[in-house]
PDB file of C-alpha atoms in Angstrom:
ATOM      1  CA  MET A   1    -172.854-186.397 -40.385  1.00  0.00           C
ATOM      2  CA  ILE A   2    -169.675-184.386 -39.902  1.00  0.00           C
ATOM      3  CA  ASP A   3    -168.032-185.226 -36.587  1.00  0.00           C
ATOM      4  CA  PHE A   4    -166.150-182.235 -35.177  1.00  0.00           C
ATOM      5  CA  THR A   5    -165.210-181.047 -31.697  1.00  0.00           C
ATOM      6  CA  SER A   6    -165.505-177.726 -29.890  1.00  0.00           C
ATOM      7  CA  ARG A   7    -161.695-177.787 -29.567  1.00  0.00           C
ATOM      8  CA  GLN A   8    -161.385-177.818 -33.363  1.00  0.00           C
ATOM      9  CA  LEU A   9    -163.800-174.887 -33.643  1.00  0.00           C
ATOM     10  CA  ARG A  10    -161.944-172.933 -30.941  1.00  0.00           C
ATOM     11  CA  ALA A  11    -158.668-173.561 -32.779  1.00  0.00           C
ATOM     12  CA  PHE A  12    -160.292-172.317 -35.990  1.00  0.00           C
ATOM     13  CA  LEU A  13    -161.611-169.158 -34.275  1.00  0.00           C
ATOM     14  CA  LEU A  14    -158.222-168.347 -32.727  1.00  0.00           C
ATOM     15  CA  VAL A  15    -156.403-168.689 -36.056  1.00  0.00           C
ATOM     16  CA  ALA A  16    -159.030-166.468 -37.698  1.00  0.00           C
ATOM     17  CA  GLN A  17    -158.649-163.913 -34.900  1.00  0.00           C
ATOM     18  CA  HIS A  18    -154.824-163.840 -34.746  1.00  0.00           C
ATOM     19  CA  ARG A  19    -154.144-164.536 -38.464  1.00  0.00           C
ATOM     20  CA  SER A  20    -151.227-166.557 -37.175  1.00  0.00           C
ATOM     21  CA  PHE A  21    -150.866-170.238 -36.312  1.00  0.00           C
ATOM     22  CA  SER A  22    -148.101-169.598 -33.783  1.00  0.00           C
ATOM     23  CA  ARG A  23    -150.016-166.892 -31.872  1.00  0.00           C
ATOM     24  CA  ALA A  24    -153.218-168.956 -31.938  1.00  0.00           C
ATOM     25  CA  ALA A  25    -151.301-171.982 -30.645  1.00  0.00           C
ATOM     26  CA  GLY A  26    -150.005-169.898 -27.740  1.00  0.00           C
ATOM     27  CA  ALA A  27    -153.539-168.738 -26.873  1.00  0.00           C
ATOM     28  CA  LEU A  28    -154.736-172.369 -26.912  1.00  0.00           C
ATOM     29  CA  PHE A  29    -151.674-173.549 -24.934  1.00  0.00           C
ATOM     30  CA  ILE A  30    -150.628-176.120 -27.524  1.00  0.00           C
ATOM     31  CA  THR A  31    -147.758-176.350 -30.012  1.00  0.00           C
ATOM     32  CA  PRO A  32    -148.106-174.882 -33.531  1.00  0.00           C
ATOM     33  CA  SER A  33    -147.891-178.396 -34.977  1.00  0.00           C
ATOM     34  CA  GLY A  34    -150.703-179.527 -32.677  1.00  0.00           C
ATOM     35  CA  LEU A  35    -152.840-176.586 -33.786  1.00  0.00           C
ATOM     36  CA  SER A  36    -152.106-177.313 -37.475  1.00  0.00           C
ATOM     37  CA  LEU A  37    -153.295-180.889 -36.908  1.00  0.00           C
ATOM     38  CA  LEU A  38    -156.617-179.676 -35.463  1.00  0.00           C
ATOM     39  CA  ILE A  39    -157.204-177.376 -38.452  1.00  0.00           C
ATOM     40  CA  ARG A  40    -156.246-180.096 -40.989  1.00  0.00           C
ATOM     41  CA  GLU A  41    -158.643-182.541 -39.300  1.00  0.00           C
ATOM     42  CA  LEU A  42    -161.474-179.993 -39.507  1.00  0.00           C
ATOM     43  CA  GLU A  43    -160.716-179.186 -43.153  1.00  0.00           C
ATOM     44  CA  THR A  44    -160.602-182.895 -44.016  1.00  0.00           C
ATOM     45  CA  GLN A  45    -163.961-183.501 -42.360  1.00  0.00           C
ATOM     46  CA  LEU A  46    -165.514-180.546 -44.225  1.00  0.00           C
ATOM     47  CA  GLY A  47    -163.755-181.339 -47.512  1.00  0.00           C
ATOM     48  CA  VAL A  48    -162.721-177.689 -48.048  1.00  0.00           C
ATOM     49  CA  ARG A  49    -159.823-175.385 -47.180  1.00  0.00           C
ATOM     50  CA  LEU A  50    -160.566-172.832 -44.486  1.00  0.00           C
ATOM     51  CA  PHE A  51    -157.342-170.807 -44.678  1.00  0.00           C
ATOM     52  CA  GLU A  52    -154.963-169.678 -47.385  1.00  0.00           C
ATOM     53  CA  ARG A  53    -151.513-170.108 -45.817  1.00  0.00           C
ATOM     54  CA  THR A  54    -148.111-168.803 -46.748  1.00  0.00           C
ATOM     55  CA  THR A  55    -145.002-168.386 -44.634  1.00  0.00           C
ATOM     56  CA  ARG A  56    -146.002-164.789 -43.898  1.00  0.00           C
ATOM     57  CA  HIS A  57    -149.735-164.681 -44.348  1.00  0.00           C
ATOM     58  CA  VAL A  58    -152.853-166.481 -43.099  1.00  0.00           C
ATOM     59  CA  ALA A  59    -156.248-165.518 -44.514  1.00  0.00           C
ATOM     60  CA  LEU A  60    -159.727-166.985 -44.457  1.00  0.00           C
ATOM     61  CA  THR A  61    -161.112-168.554 -47.618  1.00  0.00           C
ATOM     62  CA  ALA A  62    -164.724-167.936 -48.638  1.00  0.00           C
ATOM     63  CA  PHE A  63    -165.694-171.181 -46.873  1.00  0.00           C
ATOM     64  CA  GLY A  64    -163.724-170.084 -43.813  1.00  0.00           C
ATOM     65  CA  THR A  65    -165.544-166.754 -43.708  1.00  0.00           C
ATOM     66  CA  GLU A  66    -168.906-168.549 -43.898  1.00  0.00           C
ATOM     67  CA  LEU A  67    -167.944-170.909 -41.058  1.00  0.00           C
ATOM     68  CA  LEU A  68    -166.597-168.070 -38.881  1.00  0.00           C
ATOM     69  CA  THR A  69    -169.975-166.393 -38.294  1.00  0.00           C
ATOM     70  CA  ALA A  70    -171.740-169.630 -37.372  1.00  0.00           C
ATOM     71  CA  ALA A  71    -168.882-170.851 -35.160  1.00  0.00           C
ATOM     72  CA  GLN A  72    -168.727-167.575 -33.206  1.00  0.00           C
ATOM     73  CA  ARG A  73    -172.480-167.534 -32.608  1.00  0.00           C
ATOM     74  CA  ASN A  74    -172.750-171.163 -31.531  1.00  0.00           C
ATOM     75  CA  LEU A  75    -169.654-171.209 -29.314  1.00  0.00           C
ATOM     76  CA  GLN A  76    -170.835-168.067 -27.514  1.00  0.00           C
ATOM     77  CA  GLU A  77    -174.191-169.714 -26.832  1.00  0.00           C
ATOM     78  CA  LEU A  78    -172.445-172.907 -25.721  1.00  0.00           C
ATOM     79  CA  ASP A  79    -170.245-170.917 -23.318  1.00  0.00           C
ATOM     80  CA  ARG A  80    -173.290-169.170 -21.830  1.00  0.00           C
ATOM     81  CA  VAL A  81    -175.148-172.433 -21.295  1.00  0.00           C
ATOM     82  CA  MET A  82    -172.093-174.161 -19.836  1.00  0.00           C
ATOM     83  CA  SER A  83    -171.519-171.242 -17.465  1.00  0.00           C
ATOM     84  CA  ARG A  84    -175.143-171.296 -16.314  1.00  0.00           C
ATOM     85  CA  ILE A  85    -175.074-175.046 -15.761  1.00  0.00           C
ATOM     86  CA  GLY A  86    -171.777-174.778 -13.918  1.00  0.00           C
ATOM     87  CA  GLN A  87    -173.130-172.072 -11.620  1.00  0.00           C
ATOM     88  CA  SER A  88    -176.242-174.113 -10.837  1.00  0.00           C
ATOM     89  CA  ALA A  89    -174.115-177.164 -10.128  1.00  0.00           C
ATOM     90  CA  SER A  90    -171.803-175.204  -7.848  1.00  0.00           C
ATOM     91  CA  GLU A  91    -174.788-173.960  -5.833  1.00  0.00           C
ATOM     92  CA  ALA A  92    -176.403-177.381  -5.573  1.00  0.00           C
ATOM     93  CA  GLY A  93    -176.535-178.313  -1.926  1.00  0.00           C
ATOM     94  CA  VAL A  94    -175.667-174.773  -0.824  1.00  0.00           C
ATOM     95  CA  SER A  95    -177.647-173.624   2.187  1.00  0.00           C
ATOM     96  CA  LEU A  96    -178.785-170.244   3.492  1.00  0.00           C
ATOM     97  CA  SER A  97    -179.328-169.756   7.236  1.00  0.00           C
ATOM     98  CA  VAL A  98    -182.029-167.267   8.269  1.00  0.00           C
ATOM     99  CA  GLY A  99    -183.137-166.200  11.745  1.00  0.00           C
ATOM    100  CA  THR A 100    -186.329-164.420  12.791  1.00  0.00           C
ATOM    101  CA  PRO A 101    -188.697-164.233  15.796  1.00  0.00           C
ATOM    102  CA  PRO A 102    -191.232-167.095  16.120  1.00  0.00           C
ATOM    103  CA  LEU A 103    -194.373-165.212  15.033  1.00  0.00           C
ATOM    104  CA  LEU A 104    -192.637-163.909  11.910  1.00  0.00           C
ATOM    105  CA  MET A 105    -191.233-167.370  11.234  1.00  0.00           C
ATOM    106  CA  ALA A 106    -194.691-168.931  11.283  1.00  0.00           C
ATOM    107  CA  SER A 107    -196.679-166.225   9.512  1.00  0.00           C
ATOM    108  CA  VAL A 108    -194.192-164.804   6.964  1.00  0.00           C
ATOM    109  CA  LEU A 109    -190.955-166.730   6.538  1.00  0.00           C
ATOM    110  CA  ALA A 110    -192.282-170.295   6.366  1.00  0.00           C
ATOM    111  CA  PRO A 111    -194.648-169.682   3.415  1.00  0.00           C
ATOM    112  CA  ALA A 112    -192.056-167.412   1.739  1.00  0.00           C
ATOM    113  CA  VAL A 113    -189.416-170.148   1.845  1.00  0.00           C
ATOM    114  CA  GLN A 114    -191.901-172.660   0.461  1.00  0.00           C
ATOM    115  CA  GLU A 115    -192.738-170.422  -2.502  1.00  0.00           C
ATOM    116  CA  PHE A 116    -189.094-169.496  -3.197  1.00  0.00           C
ATOM    117  CA  GLN A 117    -188.001-173.143  -3.187  1.00  0.00           C
ATOM    118  CA  SER A 118    -190.632-173.981  -5.787  1.00  0.00           C
ATOM    119  CA  HIS A 119    -188.367-172.325  -8.381  1.00  0.00           C
ATOM    120  CA  ARG A 120    -184.999-172.654  -6.607  1.00  0.00           C
ATOM    121  CA  PRO A 121    -185.184-176.202  -5.157  1.00  0.00           C
ATOM    122  CA  GLU A 122    -181.397-176.569  -5.043  1.00  0.00           C
ATOM    123  CA  LEU A 123    -181.098-174.002  -2.231  1.00  0.00           C
ATOM    124  CA  ARG A 124    -181.542-175.467   1.251  1.00  0.00           C
ATOM    125  CA  PHE A 125    -182.660-173.260   4.148  1.00  0.00           C
ATOM    126  CA  GLN A 126    -181.572-173.533   7.754  1.00  0.00           C
ATOM    127  CA  LEU A 127    -184.089-171.641   9.895  1.00  0.00           C
ATOM    128  CA  PHE A 128    -183.478-170.263  13.384  1.00  0.00           C
ATOM    129  CA  ASP A 129    -186.323-168.869  15.501  1.00  0.00           C
ATOM    130  CA  SER A 130    -185.515-166.723  18.516  1.00  0.00           C
ATOM    131  CA  ASP A 131    -185.988-163.237  19.931  1.00  0.00           C
ATOM    132  CA  THR A 132    -184.784-160.249  17.933  1.00  0.00           C
ATOM    133  CA  SER A 133    -181.764-159.579  20.152  1.00  0.00           C
ATOM    134  CA  THR A 134    -180.466-163.136  19.742  1.00  0.00           C
ATOM    135  CA  VAL A 135    -181.027-163.025  15.981  1.00  0.00           C
ATOM    136  CA  MET A 136    -178.918-159.845  15.787  1.00  0.00           C
ATOM    137  CA  GLN A 137    -176.143-161.447  17.835  1.00  0.00           C
ATOM    138  CA  LYS A 138    -176.159-164.531  15.592  1.00  0.00           C
ATOM    139  CA  VAL A 139    -175.833-162.357  12.478  1.00  0.00           C
ATOM    140  CA  GLN A 140    -173.065-160.215  13.964  1.00  0.00           C
ATOM    141  CA  SER A 141    -171.065-163.278  15.049  1.00  0.00           C
ATOM    142  CA  GLY A 142    -171.494-164.958  11.667  1.00  0.00           C
ATOM    143  CA  ALA A 143    -173.455-167.880  13.122  1.00  0.00           C
ATOM    144  CA  ILE A 144    -176.294-167.260  10.624  1.00  0.00           C
ATOM    145  CA  ASP A 145    -176.277-165.629   7.193  1.00  0.00           C
ATOM    146  CA  MET A 146    -179.156-163.200   7.625  1.00  0.00           C
ATOM    147  CA  GLY A 147    -181.827-162.079  10.049  1.00  0.00           C
ATOM    148  CA  LEU A 148    -185.345-160.790   9.460  1.00  0.00           C
ATOM    149  CA  GLY A 149    -187.327-158.638  11.833  1.00  0.00           C
ATOM    150  CA  ILE A 150    -187.833-155.185  13.313  1.00  0.00           C
ATOM    151  CA  PHE A 151    -184.420-154.123  14.553  1.00  0.00           C
ATOM    152  CA  PHE A 152    -184.132-151.014  16.700  1.00  0.00           C
ATOM    153  CA  LYS A 153    -180.381-151.155  17.275  1.00  0.00           C
ATOM    154  CA  TYR A 154    -177.768-150.492  14.596  1.00  0.00           C
ATOM    155  CA  LEU A 155    -174.714-152.734  14.846  1.00  0.00           C
ATOM    156  CA  PRO A 156    -171.310-151.836  13.349  1.00  0.00           C
ATOM    157  CA  GLY A 157    -170.492-153.880  10.277  1.00  0.00           C
ATOM    158  CA  VAL A 158    -174.074-155.119   9.862  1.00  0.00           C
ATOM    159  CA  ARG A 159    -175.957-154.092   6.712  1.00  0.00           C
ATOM    160  CA  ARG A 160    -179.725-153.767   6.633  1.00  0.00           C
ATOM    161  CA  VAL A 161    -182.259-153.658   3.821  1.00  0.00           C
ATOM    162  CA  ARG A 162    -185.789-152.451   4.559  1.00  0.00           C
ATOM    163  CA  LEU A 163    -188.336-154.880   3.146  1.00  0.00           C
ATOM    164  CA  PHE A 164    -191.649-153.438   4.359  1.00  0.00           C
ATOM    165  CA  ARG A 165    -193.165-150.959   6.820  1.00  0.00           C
ATOM    166  CA  PHE A 166    -195.644-152.210   9.412  1.00  0.00           C
ATOM    167  CA  SER A 167    -197.319-150.284  12.250  1.00  0.00           C
ATOM    168  CA  LEU A 168    -198.665-150.915  15.748  1.00  0.00           C
ATOM    169  CA  MET A 169    -202.163-152.138  16.527  1.00  0.00           C
ATOM    170  CA  VAL A 170    -204.142-152.976  19.658  1.00  0.00           C
ATOM    171  CA  ILE A 171    -205.897-156.315  20.007  1.00  0.00           C
ATOM    172  CA  ARG A 172    -208.835-157.144  22.308  1.00  0.00           C
ATOM    173  CA  ALA A 173    -210.914-160.200  23.043  1.00  0.00           C
ATOM    174  CA  ASP A 174    -213.925-160.261  20.750  1.00  0.00           C
ATOM    175  CA  SER A 175    -217.107-160.664  22.774  1.00  0.00           C
ATOM    176  CA  GLY A 176    -219.215-160.664  19.628  1.00  0.00           C
ATOM    177  CA  LYS A 177    -221.589-158.082  21.139  1.00  0.00           C
ATOM    178  CA  GLN A 178    -220.302-155.047  19.256  1.00  0.00           C
ATOM    179  CA  SER A 179    -218.017-154.244  16.378  1.00  0.00           C
ATOM    180  CA  ARG A 180    -214.767-152.479  17.128  1.00  0.00           C
ATOM    181  CA  ALA A 181    -213.529-149.331  15.403  1.00  0.00           C
ATOM    182  CA  ALA A 182    -210.861-149.730  12.717  1.00  0.00           C
ATOM    183  CA  THR A 183    -208.637-147.262  14.602  1.00  0.00           C
ATOM    184  CA  THR A 184    -207.921-146.458  18.232  1.00  0.00           C
ATOM    185  CA  THR A 185    -206.045-143.500  19.669  1.00  0.00           C
ATOM    186  CA  TRP A 186    -203.275-144.058  22.166  1.00  0.00           C
ATOM    187  CA  SER A 187    -205.084-141.977  24.783  1.00  0.00           C
ATOM    188  CA  ALA A 188    -208.140-144.257  24.501  1.00  0.00           C
ATOM    189  CA  LEU A 189    -206.065-147.021  26.133  1.00  0.00           C
ATOM    190  CA  ASP A 190    -206.140-145.214  29.470  1.00  0.00           C
ATOM    191  CA  GLY A 191    -207.674-147.526  32.060  1.00  0.00           C
ATOM    192  CA  GLU A 192    -207.245-150.696  29.962  1.00  0.00           C
ATOM    193  CA  LYS A 193    -205.598-153.823  31.379  1.00  0.00           C
ATOM    194  CA  ILE A 194    -202.467-154.026  29.206  1.00  0.00           C
ATOM    195  CA  ILE A 195    -200.504-157.243  28.626  1.00  0.00           C
ATOM    196  CA  SER A 196    -196.918-156.234  27.902  1.00  0.00           C
ATOM    197  CA  LEU A 197    -193.549-157.627  26.909  1.00  0.00           C
ATOM    198  CA  PRO A 198    -190.598-157.300  29.319  1.00  0.00           C
ATOM    199  CA  PRO A 199    -189.472-153.649  29.677  1.00  0.00           C
ATOM    200  CA  SER A 200    -185.978-154.568  28.441  1.00  0.00           C
ATOM    201  CA  ILE A 201    -187.324-155.354  24.949  1.00  0.00           C
ATOM    202  CA  PRO A 202    -186.957-152.379  22.531  1.00  0.00           C
ATOM    203  CA  LEU A 203    -190.442-152.908  21.063  1.00  0.00           C
ATOM    204  CA  GLN A 204    -191.982-152.573  24.529  1.00  0.00           C
ATOM    205  CA  GLN A 205    -189.851-149.497  25.212  1.00  0.00           C
ATOM    206  CA  LEU A 206    -191.283-147.913  22.049  1.00  0.00           C
ATOM    207  CA  VAL A 207    -194.828-148.763  23.158  1.00  0.00           C
ATOM    208  CA  ASP A 208    -194.242-147.374  26.642  1.00  0.00           C
ATOM    209  CA  ARG A 209    -192.913-144.069  25.246  1.00  0.00           C
ATOM    210  CA  HIS A 210    -196.042-143.544  23.180  1.00  0.00           C
ATOM    211  CA  LEU A 211    -198.343-144.505  26.042  1.00  0.00           C
ATOM    212  CA  ALA A 212    -196.559-141.999  28.288  1.00  0.00           C
ATOM    213  CA  ARG A 213    -196.836-139.246  25.657  1.00  0.00           C
ATOM    214  CA  ALA A 214    -200.574-139.946  25.456  1.00  0.00           C
ATOM    215  CA  GLY A 215    -200.851-139.615  29.246  1.00  0.00           C
ATOM    216  CA  VAL A 216    -201.594-143.313  29.765  1.00  0.00           C
ATOM    217  CA  LYS A 217    -200.257-144.660  33.049  1.00  0.00           C
ATOM    218  CA  TYR A 218    -200.512-148.402  33.610  1.00  0.00           C
ATOM    219  CA  GLN A 219    -199.168-151.432  35.406  1.00  0.00           C
ATOM    220  CA  PRO A 220    -199.037-154.510  33.148  1.00  0.00           C
ATOM    221  CA  SER A 221    -201.718-157.055  33.942  1.00  0.00           C
ATOM    222  CA  LEU A 222    -199.274-159.673  32.600  1.00  0.00           C
ATOM    223  CA  THR A 223    -195.705-159.544  31.312  1.00  0.00           C
ATOM    224  CA  LEU A 224    -194.915-162.175  28.666  1.00  0.00           C
ATOM    225  CA  ASN A 225    -191.856-162.924  26.548  1.00  0.00           C
ATOM    226  CA  TYR A 226    -193.394-163.538  23.109  1.00  0.00           C
ATOM    227  CA  LEU A 227    -196.001-161.953  20.861  1.00  0.00           C
ATOM    228  CA  ASN A 228    -197.814-165.232  20.225  1.00  0.00           C
ATOM    229  CA  THR A 229    -198.356-165.740  23.966  1.00  0.00           C
ATOM    230  CA  GLN A 230    -199.608-162.161  24.252  1.00  0.00           C
ATOM    231  CA  ILE A 231    -202.141-162.952  21.523  1.00  0.00           C
ATOM    232  CA  ALA A 232    -203.275-166.125  23.300  1.00  0.00           C
ATOM    233  CA  MET A 233    -203.728-164.388  26.641  1.00  0.00           C
ATOM    234  CA  VAL A 234    -205.709-161.536  25.091  1.00  0.00           C
ATOM    235  CA  GLU A 235    -208.079-164.133  23.606  1.00  0.00           C
ATOM    236  CA  ALA A 236    -208.321-165.655  27.101  1.00  0.00           C
ATOM    237  CA  GLY A 237    -209.690-162.332  28.367  1.00  0.00           C
ATOM    238  CA  GLN A 238    -206.661-161.266  30.410  1.00  0.00           C
ATOM    239  CA  GLY A 239    -206.349-157.790  28.884  1.00  0.00           C
ATOM    240  CA  VAL A 240    -205.396-155.998  25.683  1.00  0.00           C
ATOM    241  CA  ALA A 241    -202.029-155.994  23.922  1.00  0.00           C
ATOM    242  CA  ILE A 242    -200.165-153.700  21.531  1.00  0.00           C
ATOM    243  CA  ILE A 243    -198.422-155.669  18.785  1.00  0.00           C
ATOM    244  CA  PRO A 244    -196.967-155.104  15.287  1.00  0.00           C
ATOM    245  CA  SER A 245    -199.472-155.327  12.451  1.00  0.00           C
ATOM    246  CA  TYR A 246    -197.709-158.373  10.962  1.00  0.00           C
ATOM    247  CA  GLY A 247    -199.507-160.287  13.724  1.00  0.00           C
ATOM    248  CA  LEU A 248    -202.879-159.585  12.088  1.00  0.00           C
ATOM    249  CA  PRO A 249    -203.202-162.956  10.274  1.00  0.00           C
ATOM    250  CA  ALA A 250    -202.457-164.841  13.511  1.00  0.00           C
ATOM    251  CA  CYS A 251    -205.131-162.790  15.300  1.00  0.00           C
ATOM    252  CA  ARG A 252    -207.769-163.485  12.658  1.00  0.00           C
ATOM    253  CA  SER A 253    -207.645-167.183  13.446  1.00  0.00           C
ATOM    254  CA  ARG A 254    -208.703-166.333  17.036  1.00  0.00           C
ATOM    255  CA  LYS A 255    -211.661-164.601  18.667  1.00  0.00           C
ATOM    256  CA  LEU A 256    -210.039-161.175  18.668  1.00  0.00           C
ATOM    257  CA  SER A 257    -210.735-157.700  17.349  1.00  0.00           C
ATOM    258  CA  MET A 258    -207.951-155.525  15.959  1.00  0.00           C
ATOM    259  CA  SER A 259    -207.606-151.736  15.686  1.00  0.00           C
ATOM    260  CA  ARG A 260    -204.826-149.664  14.205  1.00  0.00           C
ATOM    261  CA  LEU A 261    -203.263-147.268  16.705  1.00  0.00           C
ATOM    262  CA  VAL A 262    -203.370-143.641  15.542  1.00  0.00           C
ATOM    263  CA  ASN A 263    -202.499-140.180  16.796  1.00  0.00           C
ATOM    264  CA  PRO A 264    -199.797-141.040  16.026  1.00  0.00           C
ATOM    265  CA  VAL A 265    -199.398-143.997  13.657  1.00  0.00           C
ATOM    266  CA  VAL A 266    -196.096-145.607  14.663  1.00  0.00           C
ATOM    267  CA  PRO A 267    -194.132-147.063  11.712  1.00  0.00           C
ATOM    268  CA  LEU A 268    -192.105-150.247  12.184  1.00  0.00           C
ATOM    269  CA  ASP A 269    -189.487-151.041   9.560  1.00  0.00           C
ATOM    270  CA  PHE A 270    -189.260-154.749   8.804  1.00  0.00           C
ATOM    271  CA  SER A 271    -185.710-155.358   7.557  1.00  0.00           C
ATOM    272  CA  GLN A 272    -183.192-157.946   6.513  1.00  0.00           C
ATOM    273  CA  ILE A 273    -179.767-157.765   8.180  1.00  0.00           C
ATOM    274  CA  ARG A 274    -176.516-159.459   7.188  1.00  0.00           C
ATOM    275  CA  LEU A 275    -172.873-159.117   8.081  1.00  0.00           C
ATOM    276  CA  GLY A 276    -171.122-156.663   5.759  1.00  0.00           C
ATOM    277  CA  GLY A 277    -168.357-158.245   3.697  1.00  0.00           C
ATOM    278  CA  ARG A 278    -169.620-161.777   4.267  1.00  0.00           C
ATOM    279  CA  LYS A 279    -169.814-163.676   0.975  1.00  0.00           C
ATOM    280  CA  LEU A 280    -173.142-165.449   0.597  1.00  0.00           C
ATOM    281  CA  PRO A 281    -174.473-167.656  -2.224  1.00  0.00           C
ATOM    282  CA  SER A 282    -175.740-165.653  -5.204  1.00  0.00           C
ATOM    283  CA  ALA A 283    -179.224-166.946  -4.373  1.00  0.00           C
ATOM    284  CA  ALA A 284    -179.115-164.863  -1.155  1.00  0.00           C
ATOM    285  CA  ASP A 285    -179.541-161.623  -3.109  1.00  0.00           C
ATOM    286  CA  GLU A 286    -182.232-163.257  -5.213  1.00  0.00           C
ATOM    287  CA  PHE A 287    -184.045-164.316  -2.034  1.00  0.00           C
ATOM    288  CA  THR A 288    -183.843-160.750  -0.669  1.00  0.00           C
ATOM    289  CA  THR A 289    -185.376-159.336  -3.858  1.00  0.00           C
ATOM    290  CA  PHE A 290    -188.031-162.040  -3.747  1.00  0.00           C
ATOM    291  CA  LEU A 291    -188.878-161.206  -0.115  1.00  0.00           C
ATOM    292  CA  GLN A 292    -189.485-157.533  -0.904  1.00  0.00           C
ATOM    293  CA  SER A 293    -192.208-158.354  -3.423  1.00  0.00           C
ATOM    294  CA  TYR A 294    -193.495-161.371  -1.486  1.00  0.00           C
ATOM    295  CA  ILE A 295    -194.058-159.448   1.762  1.00  0.00           C
ATOM    296  CA  ALA A 296    -195.833-156.594  -0.019  1.00  0.00           C
ATOM    297  CA  SER A 297    -198.130-159.133  -1.698  1.00  0.00           C
ATOM    298  CA  TRP A 298    -198.591-161.076   1.574  1.00  0.00           C
ATOM    299  CA  ALA A 299    -199.486-157.884   3.452  1.00  0.00           C
ATOM    300  CA  GLY A 300    -202.026-156.972   0.786  1.00  0.00           C
ATOM    301  CA  ARG A 301    -203.658-160.395   0.927  1.00  0.00           C
ATOM    302  CA  SER A 302    -203.681-160.293   4.727  1.00  0.00           C
ATOM    303  CA  GLY A 303    -205.213-156.810   4.908  1.00  0.00           C
ATOM    304  CA  ILE A 304    -202.318-155.586   7.063  1.00  0.00           C
ATOM    305  CA  LEU A 305    -203.177-152.412   8.944  1.00  0.00           C
TER     306      LEU A 305
END
């Protein structure tokens, strides 16, 4: 077996490219005599001359021409593999911090992270669950890398990518006595006991605007801070609630009926936000692309309204 090194092959390629030992030596950052030694060692191992050399001229021999094609192809492949391995090694142990409200964390993000890590196990996730306003503040301050949710406010310097479009639905306790319609108009909510979020929350402000336009006047039967507690209290028979359709899977595990709100249908853009100009691991963009297809597939499986 012929024992040669990649350094010998690189020296050979540079001489073939520059047709000059001195210029090739400069490109390899060694002396001309050092380069000549590498070439002589390679020629001795092969038992053939690779270059015809004179004081003014360097040319490939027939054997040199044959070796050139194979050496170029194999060194290019070696460089690609080494680069890929080096990139994977550099990202080993790198983490990505993601914030989202609790219901989205449980129903969407947790299974998405699990699936993504099945083919990118070297990326560690740091997850932060809180209300949408706090998630936005954490992204803007740089405390977390990205946020996921329905964001009503645009912040300077914060980029957003829409991942999916949800809508609003109304949920009611399921008595089991009659089936509920697949859709409900906003005006049909007049006279219902409505469990709301605090009026300072943008999602509740959106709901209140549409109720007012439909002529529905109400006083909340309960005011709660989180969607998952709204869902629990509706099941407990304390009223109805208007929530985003991504809550549908959580409702199906309870004794609830769900109807899509129409006239009008209110779209809710589910987005990823991140601080513009902040350098994130390359896997962050891959995770964003993954999320777009994952959420569409998840919504289809869940029968999202």
